[in-house]
Amino acid sequence: MSNPQTLLSAPCRRWQDILSLQDLEPLARQHLPAPVFGYIASAADSGQAMRSNALAFEQFDLLTRVLRDVSQVSTETQLLGQTFRAPIGIAPVGLSALSAYRGDLVLAQAASAHGLPMIMSGSSLIAMEEVARQSPQTWFQAYLPGQMEQVQALIERVKHAGFSTLVITVDTQAQPKLEFARRSGFSAPLRPSVGLAMQGLLHPRWLLGTFLRTIVKHGMPHFENNYAHRGAAIVAKNVTRDFSERGRNDWKRLQAIRDMWPGRLVIKGILHPDDAQLACAHGADGLIVSNHGGRQLDSAPSPLRMLPHVVKQAGKVPVMLDGGIRRGTDVVKALALGAQLVFVGRPCIYAAALGGAPAVALALQLLRDEMTRAMAMMGTNHVHEISPDCLLHPHAAWAPGARHPLAANE
Ligand SMILES: Cc1cc2nc3c(=O)[nH]c(=O)nc-3n(C[C@H](O)[C@H](O)[C@H](O)COP(=O)(O)O)c2cc1C
């Protein structure tokens, strides 16, 4: 196994402290201004959904098998006609270029260097065309605007930019209450104030290395990709972004998009098995089981809990998952319950903020190394050998062939 620390020659002062994805958040909290950190770390309402995302993984143990030759463990996987070095990708994260210099480009570059997928957010501050030019295998995620003509124009733009996989996020029917973000002083756009300026001055590495560097080299960032045209600036007085029409989207609209979009179509934000069935019936090529990292409906079930039920309804359509993935063992548990690939959100953007592409590469490498170790200790050499039989519910008595009810997949 390669030593991830050797991948780095980068500016984070405390690389040796980063031994797992969980080490990134406290470092990012120190590095970023409070409103920017608050935006990333925030969850809806009381944070129940975000907590249950993490806790769900603790409901399962992994069974070891010994004295099998595991000298050739491979995490390689195939999905949607592509081969990836591991079933791990980077989830779409809005405003990446506010926390990390050229955030979307950095994330796309690290993923592509690692042979992994990255989904570029539609709520981003770098034009999609630039990311597609630099990393053409990147997937693009869109939020659907309210009017059908706007949807059509946006899809034409995505097509023209050269993306071949379009991810439609469907779980943002209403604006969530991100209370921690609000209390930290975050708004989108950010409103200029003495408090905001003070936060910049208190975080000089971010101020000089990300914010001022962006403004000097590229001008004030704007929302570039929510529509076919440019949107509001990220720092602006008296501008309110309009989300009011997102609730108008329905299955009929998804069908119209399917008819317009010739590439691979992935639906993100599925939790209910009946919605999984509908998405497949409307031509989805892939599904992402997700509760938006606990940032939409607080009390939404964890994606891991719903995963086997969604997989059952999805039939041959591949199912992916995000939410709470922090360890290689989490990846293995999701795979055992039927996911073909998992995406990671917050830790990747923390890494990008702390040290650009090399830090994102470190995060991805740590996760892949942990996954490789887990597979070896479980006696599995290939991703396709990971099955519900590898899982044990901590409270369940074990018997040969016994499975946790959620693992029942037939
Ligand atoms: C700061 C932030 C911004 C996000 N922006 C988007 C977005 O623009 N589009 C989207 O589909 N999901 C977005 N998400 C949700 C992520 O894609 C993903 O579902 C979630 O972060 C996964 O959970 P994790 O952070 O626990 O890994 C965002 C999440 C965070 C934390």
Tab-separated table of C-alpha atoms and ligand atoms in Angstrom:
chain	number	residue	atom	x	y	z
A	1	MET	CA	0.000	0.000	0.000
A	2	SER	CA	1.365	3.421	-0.905
A	3	ASN	CA	2.035	5.938	1.818
A	4	PRO	CA	-0.345	8.826	1.162
A	5	GLN	CA	1.902	11.316	2.919
A	6	THR	CA	4.429	10.904	0.110
A	7	LEU	CA	1.901	12.340	-2.351
A	8	LEU	CA	2.335	15.748	-0.855
A	9	SER	CA	4.652	18.623	-1.220
A	10	ALA	CA	2.003	21.117	-0.375
A	11	PRO	CA	1.497	24.100	1.854
A	12	CYS	CA	-0.558	22.694	4.736
A	13	ARG	CA	1.631	23.018	7.812
A	14	ARG	CA	0.261	19.952	9.510
A	15	TRP	CA	0.076	17.184	6.903
A	16	GLN	CA	1.419	14.686	9.382
A	17	ASP	CA	-1.693	15.332	11.519
A	18	ILE	CA	-4.039	14.183	8.749
A	19	LEU	CA	-4.442	10.463	9.280
A	20	SER	CA	-8.121	10.183	8.391
A	21	LEU	CA	-10.888	12.217	6.765
A	22	GLN	CA	-12.130	13.157	10.223
A	23	ASP	CA	-8.909	15.103	10.865
A	24	LEU	CA	-9.782	17.608	8.122
A	25	GLU	CA	-12.739	19.382	9.736
A	26	PRO	CA	-10.937	20.874	12.782
A	27	LEU	CA	-8.134	22.139	10.551
A	28	ALA	CA	-10.638	23.657	8.114
A	29	ARG	CA	-12.465	25.342	10.992
A	30	GLN	CA	-9.222	27.150	11.891
A	31	HIS	CA	-8.362	28.024	8.301
A	32	LEU	CA	-11.698	29.338	7.006
A	33	PRO	CA	-13.661	32.463	7.993
A	34	ALA	CA	-16.610	31.496	10.231
A	35	PRO	CA	-19.333	32.132	7.586
A	36	VAL	CA	-17.543	29.972	4.996
A	37	PHE	CA	-16.864	27.133	7.447
A	38	GLY	CA	-20.443	27.470	8.742
A	39	TYR	CA	-21.823	27.067	5.226
A	40	ILE	CA	-19.911	23.817	4.662
A	41	ALA	CA	-20.357	22.235	8.098
A	42	SER	CA	-24.005	23.182	8.441
A	43	ALA	CA	-26.941	20.777	8.416
A	44	ALA	CA	-30.686	21.422	8.382
A	45	ASP	CA	-32.506	22.376	11.592
A	46	SER	CA	-31.177	20.325	14.530
A	47	GLY	CA	-28.769	18.206	12.505
A	48	GLN	CA	-30.598	14.920	13.154
A	49	ALA	CA	-30.345	13.740	9.546
A	50	MET	CA	-26.622	14.483	9.393
A	51	ARG	CA	-25.992	12.614	12.655
A	52	SER	CA	-28.027	9.628	11.552
A	53	ASN	CA	-26.023	9.454	8.309
A	54	ALA	CA	-22.893	8.785	10.354
A	55	LEU	CA	-24.569	6.585	12.968
A	56	ALA	CA	-26.109	4.290	10.353
A	57	PHE	CA	-22.675	2.898	9.513
A	58	GLU	CA	-22.174	1.894	13.153
A	59	GLN	CA	-25.212	-0.373	12.970
A	60	PHE	CA	-23.183	-2.894	11.010
A	61	ASP	CA	-20.067	-4.912	11.700
A	62	LEU	CA	-17.934	-6.449	8.974
A	63	LEU	CA	-17.115	-10.159	9.117
A	64	THR	CA	-13.509	-11.216	8.774
A	65	ARG	CA	-12.356	-14.244	6.777
A	66	VAL	CA	-8.837	-15.541	7.288
A	67	LEU	CA	-6.201	-17.632	5.533
A	68	ARG	CA	-7.261	-16.518	2.097
A	69	ASP	CA	-4.657	-15.120	-0.294
A	70	VAL	CA	-5.340	-11.383	-0.307
A	71	SER	CA	-2.039	-10.242	-1.701
A	72	GLN	CA	-3.732	-8.809	-4.825
A	73	VAL	CA	-6.605	-6.763	-3.431
A	74	SER	CA	-8.059	-4.464	-6.083
A	75	THR	CA	-10.566	-1.671	-5.497
A	76	GLU	CA	-11.108	-1.139	-9.244
A	77	THR	CA	-14.705	-0.963	-10.377
A	78	GLN	CA	-16.816	-0.403	-13.481
A	79	LEU	CA	-19.812	1.897	-13.543
A	80	LEU	CA	-21.857	3.499	-16.317
A	81	GLY	CA	-19.396	2.328	-18.945
A	82	GLN	CA	-16.362	3.743	-17.122
A	83	THR	CA	-13.598	2.113	-15.097
A	84	PHE	CA	-12.665	3.764	-11.810
A	85	ARG	CA	-9.717	3.009	-9.544
A	86	ALA	CA	-12.091	2.699	-6.601
A	87	PRO	CA	-15.851	2.964	-6.003
A	88	ILE	CA	-15.315	6.411	-4.477
A	89	GLY	CA	-16.064	9.846	-5.932
A	90	ILE	CA	-16.408	13.504	-5.001
A	91	ALA	CA	-19.976	14.752	-4.404
A	92	PRO	CA	-21.135	18.099	-5.824
A	93	VAL	CA	-20.441	20.913	-3.374
A	94	GLY	CA	-21.693	24.427	-4.124
A	95	LEU	CA	-19.443	27.497	-3.795
A	96	SER	CA	-16.263	25.372	-3.761
A	97	ALA	CA	-14.264	28.258	-5.189
A	98	LEU	CA	-15.141	30.383	-2.153
A	99	SER	CA	-13.425	28.026	0.296
A	100	ALA	CA	-10.620	26.775	-1.986
A	101	TYR	CA	-8.744	28.672	-4.691
A	102	ARG	CA	-10.281	27.506	-8.017
A	103	GLY	CA	-12.146	24.883	-5.951
A	104	ASP	CA	-14.069	23.102	-8.721
A	105	LEU	CA	-10.985	22.825	-10.921
A	106	VAL	CA	-8.888	21.521	-8.025
A	107	LEU	CA	-11.449	18.866	-7.082
A	108	ALA	CA	-11.876	17.770	-10.696
A	109	GLN	CA	-8.123	17.622	-11.209
A	110	ALA	CA	-7.501	15.521	-8.075
A	111	ALA	CA	-10.307	13.092	-8.941
A	112	SER	CA	-9.162	12.677	-12.494
A	113	ALA	CA	-5.515	12.144	-11.438
A	114	HIS	CA	-6.798	9.428	-9.117
A	115	GLY	CA	-9.047	7.778	-11.727
A	116	LEU	CA	-12.175	8.625	-9.728
A	117	PRO	CA	-15.389	10.476	-10.629
A	118	MET	CA	-16.122	14.026	-9.501
A	119	ILE	CA	-19.468	15.787	-9.803
A	120	MET	CA	-19.285	19.519	-10.404
A	121	SER	CA	-22.025	21.469	-8.605
A	122	GLY	CA	-24.437	23.660	-10.551
A	123	SER	CA	-24.176	26.207	-7.711
A	124	SER	CA	-20.569	26.905	-8.604
A	125	LEU	CA	-18.440	29.978	-9.152
A	126	ILE	CA	-16.329	28.746	-12.085
A	127	ALA	CA	-17.868	28.400	-15.532
A	128	MET	CA	-18.714	24.798	-16.362
A	129	GLU	CA	-16.932	25.162	-19.728
A	130	GLU	CA	-13.596	25.734	-17.978
A	131	VAL	CA	-13.942	22.602	-15.836
A	132	ALA	CA	-15.082	20.507	-18.808
A	133	ARG	CA	-12.091	21.721	-20.831
A	134	GLN	CA	-9.614	20.822	-18.103
A	135	SER	CA	-11.220	17.577	-16.872
A	136	PRO	CA	-13.640	16.356	-19.543
A	137	GLN	CA	-14.627	13.215	-17.618
A	138	THR	CA	-16.190	15.324	-14.813
A	139	TRP	CA	-19.929	14.843	-14.258
A	140	PHE	CA	-22.128	17.967	-14.113
A	141	GLN	CA	-24.895	18.405	-11.514
A	142	ALA	CA	-27.816	20.697	-12.239
A	143	TYR	CA	-30.564	22.144	-10.119
A	144	LEU	CA	-33.582	22.548	-12.344
A	145	PRO	CA	-34.700	26.158	-12.811
A	146	GLY	CA	-38.434	26.808	-12.505
A	147	GLN	CA	-39.273	27.541	-16.136
A	148	MET	CA	-39.059	24.869	-18.821
A	149	GLU	CA	-37.350	27.252	-21.277
A	150	GLN	CA	-34.639	27.880	-18.668
A	151	VAL	CA	-34.217	24.114	-18.146
A	152	GLN	CA	-33.899	23.587	-21.892
A	153	ALA	CA	-31.321	26.371	-22.266
A	154	LEU	CA	-29.278	25.032	-19.320
A	155	ILE	CA	-29.247	21.503	-20.746
A	156	GLU	CA	-28.170	22.829	-24.143
A	157	ARG	CA	-25.297	24.628	-22.404
A	158	VAL	CA	-24.223	21.475	-20.491
A	159	LYS	CA	-24.325	19.497	-23.749
A	160	HIS	CA	-22.337	22.143	-25.574
A	161	ALA	CA	-19.724	22.273	-22.784
A	162	GLY	CA	-18.998	18.599	-23.510
A	163	PHE	CA	-20.178	16.799	-20.351
A	164	SER	CA	-21.407	13.264	-20.913
A	165	THR	CA	-22.944	12.579	-17.480
A	166	LEU	CA	-25.664	14.876	-16.142
A	167	VAL	CA	-26.750	14.573	-12.511
A	168	ILE	CA	-30.088	16.132	-11.610
A	169	THR	CA	-30.533	16.885	-7.912
A	170	VAL	CA	-34.175	16.479	-6.962
A	171	ASP	CA	-34.260	16.940	-3.175
A	172	THR	CA	-34.226	20.763	-2.974
A	173	GLN	CA	-37.938	21.460	-3.406
A	174	ALA	CA	-37.695	24.094	-0.641
A	175	GLN	CA	-34.897	26.151	0.857
A	176	PRO	CA	-33.572	24.415	3.997
A	177	LYS	CA	-32.969	26.118	7.344
A	178	LEU	CA	-29.190	25.923	7.712
A	179	GLU	CA	-29.146	27.470	11.158
A	180	PHE	CA	-25.463	26.973	11.939
A	181	ALA	CA	-24.577	28.685	8.646
A	182	ARG	CA	-26.892	31.614	9.428
A	183	ARG	CA	-25.506	31.983	12.939
A	184	SER	CA	-21.982	31.967	11.508
A	185	GLY	CA	-22.903	34.946	9.340
A	186	PHE	CA	-23.347	33.106	6.036
A	187	SER	CA	-25.762	34.225	3.323
A	188	ALA	CA	-25.712	33.665	-0.432
A	189	PRO	CA	-24.666	36.096	-1.766
A	190	LEU	CA	-22.501	37.215	1.164
A	191	ARG	CA	-23.407	40.704	2.340
A	192	PRO	CA	-20.455	43.085	2.775
A	193	SER	CA	-20.112	44.103	6.445
A	194	VAL	CA	-17.525	45.007	9.065
A	195	GLY	CA	-17.981	41.540	10.581
A	196	LEU	CA	-17.255	39.840	7.259
A	197	ALA	CA	-14.156	42.009	6.717
A	198	MET	CA	-12.943	41.131	10.256
A	199	GLN	CA	-13.399	37.437	9.511
A	200	GLY	CA	-11.221	37.863	6.421
A	201	LEU	CA	-8.505	39.637	8.417
A	202	LEU	CA	-8.577	36.946	11.098
A	203	HIS	CA	-7.970	34.282	8.430
A	204	PRO	CA	-5.135	35.801	6.375
A	205	ARG	CA	-4.095	32.588	4.614
A	206	TRP	CA	-7.612	32.204	3.220
A	207	LEU	CA	-7.922	35.960	2.540
A	208	LEU	CA	-4.684	36.169	0.553
A	209	GLY	CA	-4.467	32.650	-0.863
A	210	THR	CA	-8.086	32.172	-1.875
A	211	PHE	CA	-10.265	35.264	-1.829
A	212	LEU	CA	-7.966	38.122	-2.888
A	213	ARG	CA	-6.020	35.834	-5.232
A	214	THR	CA	-9.311	34.960	-6.956
A	215	ILE	CA	-10.393	38.584	-7.239
A	216	VAL	CA	-7.031	39.774	-8.562
A	217	LYS	CA	-6.660	36.974	-11.109
A	218	HIS	CA	-10.248	36.267	-12.128
A	219	GLY	CA	-12.452	39.106	-10.843
A	220	MET	CA	-15.340	38.868	-8.372
A	221	PRO	CA	-16.810	35.329	-8.530
A	222	HIS	CA	-20.392	34.958	-9.707
A	223	PHE	CA	-22.835	32.050	-9.681
A	224	GLU	CA	-21.951	30.787	-13.141
A	225	ASN	CA	-23.952	27.620	-13.751
A	226	ASN	CA	-27.421	27.716	-12.210
A	227	TYR	CA	-28.803	28.901	-15.550
A	228	ALA	CA	-27.648	29.137	-19.133
A	229	HIS	CA	-26.453	32.636	-18.216
A	230	ARG	CA	-24.312	34.115	-15.438
A	231	GLY	CA	-25.989	34.789	-12.062
A	232	ALA	CA	-25.376	37.049	-9.041
A	233	ALA	CA	-21.942	37.922	-7.617
A	234	ILE	CA	-20.887	36.009	-4.475
A	235	VAL	CA	-20.518	39.232	-2.486
A	236	ALA	CA	-23.393	41.597	-3.141
A	237	LYS	CA	-25.643	44.018	-1.263
A	238	ASN	CA	-29.408	43.804	-1.659
A	239	VAL	CA	-29.456	40.756	-3.957
A	240	THR	CA	-31.619	37.783	-3.067
A	241	ARG	CA	-31.206	34.568	-5.050
A	242	ASP	CA	-34.559	33.204	-6.166
A	243	PHE	CA	-35.161	29.548	-5.310
A	244	SER	CA	-38.920	29.901	-5.245
A	245	GLU	CA	-39.648	27.949	-8.416
A	246	ARG	CA	-37.659	24.793	-7.694
A	247	GLY	CA	-40.766	23.255	-6.150
A	248	ARG	CA	-42.473	23.225	-9.566
A	249	ASN	CA	-40.443	20.349	-10.943
A	250	ASP	CA	-42.152	16.988	-11.404
A	251	TRP	CA	-41.774	13.607	-13.140
A	252	LYS	CA	-43.201	15.012	-16.380
A	253	ARG	CA	-40.340	17.497	-16.414
A	254	LEU	CA	-37.828	14.736	-15.764
A	255	GLN	CA	-39.203	12.862	-18.768
A	256	ALA	CA	-38.772	16.004	-20.902
A	257	ILE	CA	-35.146	16.247	-19.732
A	258	ARG	CA	-34.571	12.592	-20.562
A	259	ASP	CA	-35.843	13.310	-24.074
A	260	MET	CA	-33.478	16.317	-24.406
A	261	TRP	CA	-30.339	14.828	-22.871
A	262	PRO	CA	-28.537	12.195	-24.951
A	263	GLY	CA	-25.864	11.344	-22.356
A	264	ARG	CA	-25.970	9.433	-19.077
A	265	LEU	CA	-28.620	10.750	-16.701
A	266	VAL	CA	-28.207	10.278	-12.947
A	267	ILE	CA	-30.846	11.287	-10.389
A	268	LYS	CA	-29.482	12.447	-7.025
A	269	GLY	CA	-31.542	12.731	-3.857
A	270	ILE	CA	-33.601	9.535	-3.987
A	271	LEU	CA	-34.595	7.968	-0.649
A	272	HIS	CA	-38.028	6.397	-1.194
A	273	PRO	CA	-38.022	3.069	-3.081
A	274	ASP	CA	-41.129	4.141	-5.050
A	275	ASP	CA	-39.217	7.218	-6.274
A	276	ALA	CA	-36.398	4.903	-7.310
A	277	GLN	CA	-38.843	2.913	-9.391
A	278	LEU	CA	-40.275	6.086	-10.950
A	279	ALA	CA	-36.821	7.465	-11.750
A	280	CYS	CA	-35.903	4.229	-13.517
A	281	ALA	CA	-39.209	4.221	-15.385
A	282	HIS	CA	-38.402	7.769	-16.558
A	283	GLY	CA	-35.096	6.692	-18.044
A	284	ALA	CA	-32.507	7.290	-15.312
A	285	ASP	CA	-29.182	5.570	-15.996
A	286	GLY	CA	-28.146	5.767	-12.353
A	287	LEU	CA	-29.456	6.817	-8.938
A	288	ILE	CA	-27.726	8.463	-5.996
A	289	VAL	CA	-29.359	7.651	-2.662
A	290	SER	CA	-28.830	10.822	-0.651
A	291	ASN	CA	-30.392	13.148	1.905
A	292	HIS	CA	-28.073	15.961	0.747
A	293	GLY	CA	-25.697	15.351	3.659
A	294	GLY	CA	-28.544	16.120	6.086
A	295	ARG	CA	-28.948	19.599	4.617
A	296	GLN	CA	-32.545	19.374	3.372
A	297	LEU	CA	-35.232	17.564	5.390
A	298	ASP	CA	-34.038	17.105	8.953
A	299	SER	CA	-35.405	13.716	10.115
A	300	ALA	CA	-34.958	12.301	6.613
A	301	PRO	CA	-33.719	8.711	6.938
A	302	SER	CA	-30.067	7.990	6.400
A	303	PRO	CA	-29.239	6.922	2.836
A	304	LEU	CA	-27.570	3.734	4.131
A	305	ARG	CA	-30.807	2.685	5.782
A	306	MET	CA	-32.816	3.163	2.594
A	307	LEU	CA	-30.151	1.754	0.274
A	308	PRO	CA	-31.168	-1.945	0.126
A	309	HIS	CA	-34.807	-0.996	-0.476
A	310	VAL	CA	-33.830	1.386	-3.292
A	311	VAL	CA	-31.499	-1.214	-4.815
A	312	LYS	CA	-34.352	-3.705	-4.859
A	313	GLN	CA	-36.599	-1.327	-6.832
A	314	ALA	CA	-33.838	-0.092	-9.152
A	315	GLY	CA	-33.321	-3.513	-10.760
A	316	LYS	CA	-30.415	-3.272	-13.178
A	317	VAL	CA	-29.987	0.515	-12.811
A	318	PRO	CA	-26.838	1.164	-10.753
A	319	VAL	CA	-27.321	2.749	-7.359
A	320	MET	CA	-24.791	5.045	-5.690
A	321	LEU	CA	-24.866	6.640	-2.239
A	322	ASP	CA	-23.590	9.653	-0.349
A	323	GLY	CA	-23.855	10.994	3.184
A	324	GLY	CA	-21.536	10.345	6.113
A	325	ILE	CA	-18.842	8.371	4.297
A	326	ARG	CA	-15.677	8.992	6.328
A	327	ARG	CA	-13.914	5.621	6.467
A	328	GLY	CA	-12.928	2.849	4.094
A	329	THR	CA	-15.111	0.536	6.175
A	330	ASP	CA	-18.087	2.865	5.451
A	331	VAL	CA	-17.426	2.405	1.734
A	332	VAL	CA	-17.370	-1.387	2.165
A	333	LYS	CA	-20.630	-1.382	4.167
A	334	ALA	CA	-22.395	0.666	1.483
A	335	LEU	CA	-21.119	-1.710	-1.193
A	336	ALA	CA	-22.284	-4.702	0.855
A	337	LEU	CA	-25.778	-3.215	0.921
A	338	GLY	CA	-25.846	-2.787	-2.842
A	339	ALA	CA	-24.217	0.568	-3.697
A	340	GLN	CA	-21.912	0.473	-6.696
A	341	LEU	CA	-20.060	3.660	-5.774
A	342	VAL	CA	-20.107	6.220	-2.960
A	343	PHE	CA	-19.488	9.957	-2.979
A	344	VAL	CA	-17.837	12.098	-0.305
A	345	GLY	CA	-18.860	15.738	0.262
A	346	ARG	CA	-17.563	17.842	3.160
A	347	PRO	CA	-14.145	16.181	3.709
A	348	CYS	CA	-13.138	16.771	0.089
A	349	ILE	CA	-13.944	20.461	0.206
A	350	TYR	CA	-12.132	20.834	3.537
A	351	ALA	CA	-9.090	19.202	1.942
A	352	ALA	CA	-9.296	21.473	-1.120
A	353	ALA	CA	-9.484	24.532	1.160
A	354	LEU	CA	-6.489	23.414	3.217
A	355	GLY	CA	-4.120	22.383	0.475
A	356	GLY	CA	-5.621	22.297	-3.022
A	357	ALA	CA	-5.378	19.240	-5.282
A	358	PRO	CA	-2.594	17.484	-3.302
A	359	ALA	CA	-4.703	17.576	-0.146
A	360	VAL	CA	-7.752	16.227	-1.994
A	361	ALA	CA	-5.512	13.484	-3.384
A	362	LEU	CA	-4.404	12.688	0.179
A	363	ALA	CA	-8.021	12.443	1.360
A	364	LEU	CA	-8.971	10.131	-1.506
A	365	GLN	CA	-5.850	8.035	-0.978
A	366	LEU	CA	-6.546	7.668	2.761
A	367	LEU	CA	-10.049	6.435	2.019
A	368	ARG	CA	-8.879	4.027	-0.661
A	369	ASP	CA	-6.102	2.661	1.569
A	370	GLU	CA	-8.579	2.082	4.384
A	371	MET	CA	-10.891	0.306	1.971
A	372	THR	CA	-8.038	-1.896	0.723
A	373	ARG	CA	-7.074	-2.865	4.291
A	374	ALA	CA	-10.706	-3.686	5.153
A	375	MET	CA	-11.109	-5.838	2.038
A	376	ALA	CA	-7.929	-7.757	2.873
A	377	MET	CA	-9.047	-8.400	6.462
A	378	MET	CA	-12.421	-9.566	5.145
A	379	GLY	CA	-10.720	-11.981	2.744
A	380	THR	CA	-12.027	-10.244	-0.388
A	381	ASN	CA	-9.858	-9.450	-3.398
A	382	HIS	CA	-12.370	-7.714	-5.648
A	383	VAL	CA	-15.178	-5.237	-5.192
A	384	HIS	CA	-17.714	-7.693	-6.664
A	385	GLU	CA	-16.978	-10.132	-3.811
A	386	ILE	CA	-18.386	-7.645	-1.273
A	387	SER	CA	-21.932	-8.814	-0.525
A	388	PRO	CA	-24.559	-8.694	2.270
A	389	ASP	CA	-22.901	-11.845	3.635
A	390	CYS	CA	-19.956	-9.661	4.718
A	391	LEU	CA	-22.193	-7.757	7.164
A	392	LEU	CA	-23.338	-8.493	10.664
A	393	HIS	CA	-25.749	-6.402	12.692
A	394	PRO	CA	-24.040	-5.831	16.059
A	395	HIS	CA	-27.100	-6.940	18.011
A	396	ALA	CA	-27.978	-9.903	15.819
A	397	ALA	CA	-27.022	-13.410	16.868
A	398	TRP	CA	-24.890	-14.892	14.133
A	399	ALA	CA	-25.894	-18.104	12.399
A	400	PRO	CA	-24.534	-19.542	9.135
A	401	GLY	CA	-26.150	-17.698	6.252
A	402	ALA	CA	-27.826	-15.235	8.659
A	403	ARG	CA	-28.316	-11.706	7.318
A	404	HIS	CA	-29.543	-8.486	8.739
A	405	PRO	CA	-33.097	-7.908	7.395
A	406	LEU	CA	-31.905	-4.760	5.567
A	407	ALA	CA	-29.349	-6.837	3.759
A	408	ALA	CA	-32.055	-9.134	2.352
A	409	ASN	CA	-31.882	-8.252	-1.287
A	410	GLU	CA	-33.866	-10.849	-3.111
B	1	LIG	C1	-21.320	22.850	1.491
B	1	LIG	C2	-22.140	21.885	0.711
B	1	LIG	C3	-22.653	22.258	-0.510
B	1	LIG	C4	-23.405	21.355	-1.252
B	1	LIG	N1	-23.844	21.714	-2.489
B	1	LIG	C5	-24.510	20.811	-3.243
B	1	LIG	C6	-24.874	21.141	-4.571
B	1	LIG	O1	-24.579	22.211	-5.071
B	1	LIG	N2	-25.548	20.197	-5.277
B	1	LIG	C7	-25.878	18.974	-4.757
B	1	LIG	O2	-26.496	18.157	-5.430
B	1	LIG	N3	-25.520	18.647	-3.515
B	1	LIG	C8	-24.829	19.521	-2.752
B	1	LIG	N4	-24.431	19.173	-1.501
B	1	LIG	C9	-24.698	17.813	-0.999
B	1	LIG	C10	-23.529	16.885	-1.370
B	1	LIG	O3	-23.483	16.672	-2.748
B	1	LIG	C11	-23.669	15.515	-0.692
B	1	LIG	O4	-24.952	15.020	-0.906
B	1	LIG	C12	-23.356	15.543	0.803
B	1	LIG	O5	-22.381	16.515	1.105
B	1	LIG	C13	-22.854	14.180	1.229
B	1	LIG	O6	-22.663	14.152	2.600
B	1	LIG	P1	-21.235	14.312	3.327
B	1	LIG	O7	-20.894	15.752	3.287
B	1	LIG	O8	-21.538	13.808	4.686
B	1	LIG	O9	-20.231	13.449	2.590
B	1	LIG	C14	-23.662	20.060	-0.741
B	1	LIG	C15	-23.143	19.691	0.489
B	1	LIG	C16	-22.368	20.572	1.211
B	1	LIG	C17	-21.774	20.128	2.520
